[in-house]
mmCIF file with all atom_site columns, C-alpha atoms in Angstrom:
data_model
loop_
_atom_site.group_PDB
_atom_site.id
_atom_site.type_symbol
_atom_site.label_atom_id
_atom_site.label_alt_id
_atom_site.label_comp_id
_atom_site.label_asym_id
_atom_site.label_entity_id
_atom_site.label_seq_id
_atom_site.pdbx_PDB_ins_code
_atom_site.Cartn_x
_atom_site.Cartn_y
_atom_site.Cartn_z
_atom_site.occupancy
_atom_site.B_iso_or_equiv
_atom_site.pdbx_formal_charge
_atom_site.auth_seq_id
_atom_site.auth_comp_id
_atom_site.auth_asym_id
_atom_site.auth_atom_id
_atom_site.pdbx_PDB_model_num
ATOM 1   C CA . MET A 1 1   ? 221.321 187.345 140.136 1.00 42.00 ? 1   MET A CA 1
ATOM 2   C CA . ASN A 1 2   ? 217.973 186.907 138.413 1.00 39.00 ? 2   ASN A CA 1
ATOM 3   C CA . VAL A 1 3   ? 215.097 184.859 139.800 1.00 34.00 ? 3   VAL A CA 1
ATOM 4   C CA . LYS A 1 4   ? 215.634 181.815 137.573 1.00 46.00 ? 4   LYS A CA 1
ATOM 5   C CA . LYS A 1 5   ? 219.324 181.605 138.466 1.00 45.00 ? 5   LYS A CA 1
ATOM 6   C CA . MET A 1 6   ? 218.474 182.033 142.146 1.00 41.00 ? 6   MET A CA 1
ATOM 7   C CA . THR A 1 7   ? 215.885 179.243 141.956 1.00 51.00 ? 7   THR A CA 1
ATOM 8   C CA . ASN A 1 8   ? 218.334 176.926 140.198 1.00 54.00 ? 8   ASN A CA 1
ATOM 9   C CA . TYR A 1 9   ? 221.006 177.769 142.763 1.00 52.00 ? 9   TYR A CA 1
ATOM 10  C CA . THR A 1 10  ? 218.635 177.075 145.650 1.00 61.00 ? 10  THR A CA 1
ATOM 11  C CA . ASN A 1 11  ? 217.483 173.773 144.135 1.00 60.00 ? 11  ASN A CA 1
ATOM 12  C CA . ASN A 1 12  ? 221.062 172.729 143.492 1.00 71.00 ? 12  ASN A CA 1
ATOM 13  C CA . VAL A 1 13  ? 222.090 173.538 147.069 1.00 80.00 ? 13  VAL A CA 1
ATOM 14  C CA . LYS A 1 14  ? 219.153 171.569 148.506 1.00 83.00 ? 14  LYS A CA 1
ATOM 15  C CA . ALA A 1 15  ? 219.957 168.577 146.291 1.00 83.00 ? 15  ALA A CA 1
ATOM 16  C CA . GLN A 1 16  ? 223.627 168.719 147.282 1.00 85.00 ? 16  GLN A CA 1
ATOM 17  C CA . GLU A 1 17  ? 222.685 168.874 150.963 1.00 88.00 ? 17  GLU A CA 1
ATOM 18  C CA . LEU A 1 18  ? 220.564 165.739 150.585 1.00 85.00 ? 18  LEU A CA 1
ATOM 19  C CA . TRP A 1 19  ? 223.333 163.889 148.737 1.00 84.00 ? 19  TRP A CA 1
ATOM 20  C CA . LYS A 1 20  ? 225.926 164.984 151.304 1.00 90.00 ? 20  LYS A CA 1
ATOM 21  C CA . THR A 1 21  ? 223.736 163.835 154.193 1.00 89.00 ? 21  THR A CA 1
ATOM 22  C CA . LEU A 1 22  ? 223.102 160.449 152.589 1.00 87.00 ? 22  LEU A CA 1
ATOM 23  C CA . TYR A 1 23  ? 226.790 160.074 151.745 1.00 89.00 ? 23  TYR A CA 1
ATOM 24  C CA . LEU A 1 24  ? 227.917 160.856 155.296 1.00 92.00 ? 24  LEU A CA 1
ATOM 25  C CA . CYS A 1 25  ? 225.338 158.487 156.801 1.00 88.00 ? 25  CYS A CA 1
ATOM 26  C CA . ALA A 1 26  ? 226.473 155.694 154.481 1.00 90.00 ? 26  ALA A CA 1
ATOM 27  C CA . LYS A 1 27  ? 230.157 156.306 155.289 1.00 90.00 ? 27  LYS A CA 1
ATOM 28  C CA . GLU A 1 28  ? 229.471 156.433 159.009 1.00 91.00 ? 28  GLU A CA 1
ATOM 29  C CA . SER A 1 29  ? 227.716 153.074 158.971 1.00 89.00 ? 29  SER A CA 1
ATOM 30  C CA . PRO A 1 30  ? 228.568 150.886 155.936 1.00 87.00 ? 30  PRO A CA 1
ATOM 31  C CA . THR A 1 31  ? 225.947 148.294 156.903 1.00 89.00 ? 31  THR A CA 1
ATOM 32  C CA . ARG A 1 32  ? 223.145 150.839 157.106 1.00 85.00 ? 32  ARG A CA 1
ATOM 33  C CA . ARG A 1 33  ? 220.199 150.316 154.757 1.00 85.00 ? 33  ARG A CA 1
ATOM 34  C CA . PHE A 1 34  ? 218.195 153.240 153.444 1.00 82.00 ? 34  PHE A CA 1
ATOM 35  C CA . HIS A 1 35  ? 214.562 152.146 153.386 1.00 80.00 ? 35  HIS A CA 1
ATOM 36  C CA . ALA A 1 36  ? 212.779 155.471 153.029 1.00 82.00 ? 36  ALA A CA 1
ATOM 37  C CA . LEU A 1 37  ? 214.283 157.086 149.930 1.00 84.00 ? 37  LEU A CA 1
ATOM 38  C CA . TYR A 1 38  ? 211.298 156.934 147.593 1.00 85.00 ? 38  TYR A CA 1
ATOM 39  C CA . ASP A 1 39  ? 209.874 160.241 148.806 1.00 85.00 ? 39  ASP A CA 1
ATOM 40  C CA . LYS A 1 40  ? 213.229 161.878 148.037 1.00 86.00 ? 40  LYS A CA 1
ATOM 41  C CA . ILE A 1 41  ? 213.195 160.698 144.397 1.00 86.00 ? 41  ILE A CA 1
ATOM 42  C CA . TYR A 1 42  ? 210.204 162.740 143.325 1.00 89.00 ? 42  TYR A CA 1
ATOM 43  C CA . ARG A 1 43  ? 211.161 165.967 145.097 1.00 89.00 ? 43  ARG A CA 1
ATOM 44  C CA . PRO A 1 44  ? 210.937 168.736 142.479 1.00 90.00 ? 44  PRO A CA 1
ATOM 45  C CA . ASP A 1 45  ? 214.460 169.987 143.225 1.00 88.00 ? 45  ASP A CA 1
ATOM 46  C CA . ILE A 1 46  ? 215.904 166.499 142.809 1.00 89.00 ? 46  ILE A CA 1
ATOM 47  C CA . LEU A 1 47  ? 213.989 165.893 139.564 1.00 91.00 ? 47  LEU A CA 1
ATOM 48  C CA . TRP A 1 48  ? 215.126 169.271 138.202 1.00 90.00 ? 48  TRP A CA 1
ATOM 49  C CA . GLU A 1 49  ? 218.771 168.648 139.100 1.00 88.00 ? 49  GLU A CA 1
ATOM 50  C CA . ALA A 1 50  ? 218.654 165.160 137.550 1.00 89.00 ? 50  ALA A CA 1
ATOM 51  C CA . TRP A 1 51  ? 217.083 166.585 134.377 1.00 91.00 ? 51  TRP A CA 1
ATOM 52  C CA . GLN A 1 52  ? 219.776 169.268 134.165 1.00 89.00 ? 52  GLN A CA 1
ATOM 53  C CA . ARG A 1 53  ? 222.505 166.626 134.475 1.00 88.00 ? 53  ARG A CA 1
ATOM 54  C CA . VAL A 1 54  ? 220.944 164.467 131.754 1.00 88.00 ? 54  VAL A CA 1
ATOM 55  C CA . LYS A 1 55  ? 220.718 167.490 129.441 1.00 89.00 ? 55  LYS A CA 1
ATOM 56  C CA . ARG A 1 56  ? 224.260 168.605 130.244 1.00 89.00 ? 56  ARG A CA 1
ATOM 57  C CA . LYS A 1 57  ? 225.654 165.151 129.426 1.00 87.00 ? 57  LYS A CA 1
ATOM 58  C CA . LYS A 1 58  ? 223.483 164.928 126.300 1.00 84.00 ? 58  LYS A CA 1
ATOM 59  C CA . GLY A 1 59  ? 221.741 161.729 127.384 1.00 79.00 ? 59  GLY A CA 1
ATOM 60  C CA . SER A 1 60  ? 220.325 159.475 124.703 1.00 74.00 ? 60  SER A CA 1
ATOM 61  C CA . GLY A 1 61  ? 216.675 158.646 124.060 1.00 70.00 ? 61  GLY A CA 1
ATOM 62  C CA . GLY A 1 62  ? 215.074 155.957 126.150 1.00 73.00 ? 62  GLY A CA 1
ATOM 63  C CA . VAL A 1 63  ? 213.225 152.822 125.081 1.00 73.00 ? 63  VAL A CA 1
ATOM 64  C CA . ASP A 1 64  ? 210.327 155.025 123.951 1.00 77.00 ? 64  ASP A CA 1
ATOM 65  C CA . GLY A 1 65  ? 212.642 156.721 121.435 1.00 80.00 ? 65  GLY A CA 1
ATOM 66  C CA . GLN A 1 66  ? 211.938 160.216 122.773 1.00 84.00 ? 66  GLN A CA 1
ATOM 67  C CA . THR A 1 67  ? 215.030 162.446 122.732 1.00 87.00 ? 67  THR A CA 1
ATOM 68  C CA . ILE A 1 68  ? 215.921 165.340 124.998 1.00 89.00 ? 68  ILE A CA 1
ATOM 69  C CA . GLU A 1 69  ? 215.492 167.749 122.103 1.00 89.00 ? 69  GLU A CA 1
ATOM 70  C CA . GLN A 1 70  ? 211.953 166.479 121.459 1.00 90.00 ? 70  GLN A CA 1
ATOM 71  C CA . ILE A 1 71  ? 210.996 166.909 125.093 1.00 90.00 ? 71  ILE A CA 1
ATOM 72  C CA . VAL A 1 72  ? 212.423 170.435 125.216 1.00 90.00 ? 72  VAL A CA 1
ATOM 73  C CA . SER A 1 73  ? 211.048 171.693 121.901 1.00 92.00 ? 73  SER A CA 1
ATOM 74  C CA . GLU A 1 74  ? 207.768 169.809 121.433 1.00 91.00 ? 74  GLU A CA 1
ATOM 75  C CA . TYR A 1 75  ? 206.581 168.713 124.861 1.00 89.00 ? 75  TYR A CA 1
ATOM 76  C CA . GLY A 1 76  ? 208.102 171.193 127.286 1.00 91.00 ? 76  GLY A CA 1
ATOM 77  C CA . GLU A 1 77  ? 210.432 170.547 130.186 1.00 92.00 ? 77  GLU A CA 1
ATOM 78  C CA . GLY A 1 78  ? 208.066 171.880 132.825 1.00 92.00 ? 78  GLY A CA 1
ATOM 79  C CA . LYS A 1 79  ? 205.163 169.755 131.661 1.00 94.00 ? 79  LYS A CA 1
ATOM 80  C CA . PHE A 1 80  ? 207.399 166.671 131.389 1.00 92.00 ? 80  PHE A CA 1
ATOM 81  C CA . LEU A 1 81  ? 208.848 167.068 134.884 1.00 93.00 ? 81  LEU A CA 1
ATOM 82  C CA . ASN A 1 82  ? 205.447 167.880 136.400 1.00 94.00 ? 82  ASN A CA 1
ATOM 83  C CA . GLU A 1 83  ? 203.881 164.740 134.927 1.00 93.00 ? 83  GLU A CA 1
ATOM 84  C CA . LEU A 1 84  ? 206.838 162.643 136.057 1.00 92.00 ? 84  LEU A CA 1
ATOM 85  C CA . TYR A 1 85  ? 206.525 164.134 139.546 1.00 94.00 ? 85  TYR A CA 1
ATOM 86  C CA . LEU A 1 86  ? 202.817 163.266 139.736 1.00 94.00 ? 86  LEU A CA 1
ATOM 87  C CA . GLU A 1 87  ? 203.351 159.719 138.446 1.00 94.00 ? 87  GLU A CA 1
ATOM 88  C CA . LEU A 1 88  ? 206.165 159.087 140.929 1.00 93.00 ? 88  LEU A CA 1
ATOM 89  C CA . LYS A 1 89  ? 204.255 160.637 143.820 1.00 93.00 ? 89  LYS A CA 1
ATOM 90  C CA . ASP A 1 90  ? 201.129 158.572 143.097 1.00 94.00 ? 90  ASP A CA 1
ATOM 91  C CA . ARG A 1 91  ? 203.309 155.480 142.473 1.00 91.00 ? 91  ARG A CA 1
ATOM 92  C CA . ARG A 1 92  ? 201.884 155.144 138.965 1.00 93.00 ? 92  ARG A CA 1
ATOM 93  C CA . TYR A 1 93  ? 205.236 155.223 137.175 1.00 87.00 ? 93  TYR A CA 1
ATOM 94  C CA . HIS A 1 94  ? 206.278 151.814 135.910 1.00 83.00 ? 94  HIS A CA 1
ATOM 95  C CA . PRO A 1 95  ? 209.276 151.783 133.557 1.00 78.00 ? 95  PRO A CA 1
ATOM 96  C CA . SER A 1 96  ? 209.033 149.657 130.429 1.00 76.00 ? 96  SER A CA 1
ATOM 97  C CA . PRO A 1 97  ? 211.114 146.501 130.411 1.00 77.00 ? 97  PRO A CA 1
ATOM 98  C CA . VAL A 1 98  ? 214.318 146.757 128.428 1.00 75.00 ? 98  VAL A CA 1
ATOM 99  C CA . LEU A 1 99  ? 215.549 144.055 126.069 1.00 76.00 ? 99  LEU A CA 1
ATOM 100 C CA . ARG A 1 100 ? 218.869 142.692 127.273 1.00 79.00 ? 100 ARG A CA 1
ATOM 101 C CA . THR A 1 101 ? 221.572 142.665 124.642 1.00 83.00 ? 101 THR A CA 1
ATOM 102 C CA . TYR A 1 102 ? 224.745 140.688 125.171 1.00 87.00 ? 102 TYR A CA 1
ATOM 103 C CA . ILE A 1 103 ? 227.926 142.183 123.759 1.00 87.00 ? 103 ILE A CA 1
ATOM 104 C CA . PRO A 1 104 ? 230.525 139.574 122.790 1.00 85.00 ? 104 PRO A CA 1
#
């Protein structure tokens, strides 16, 4: 197994352990509230796993119109995820409002 595959495997295992722990805690106590999850959101392994899932499911561009292909080819995945990590960690990330569209 090469280094990149090993790193991805390790990140995936850590992310799955977190999800399993949160799932079991929620099942054990349905009324429990999770107040301290923000620091888990910007963990590099969680961001990487989320990015891989978006790419795998061929997610669409956001309100900024930037597609996955543009990020990968022009901007760079590592740079994108690093900047997102820093913005989330410093609590500077504020998503743009989305226009609500009603479907009849």
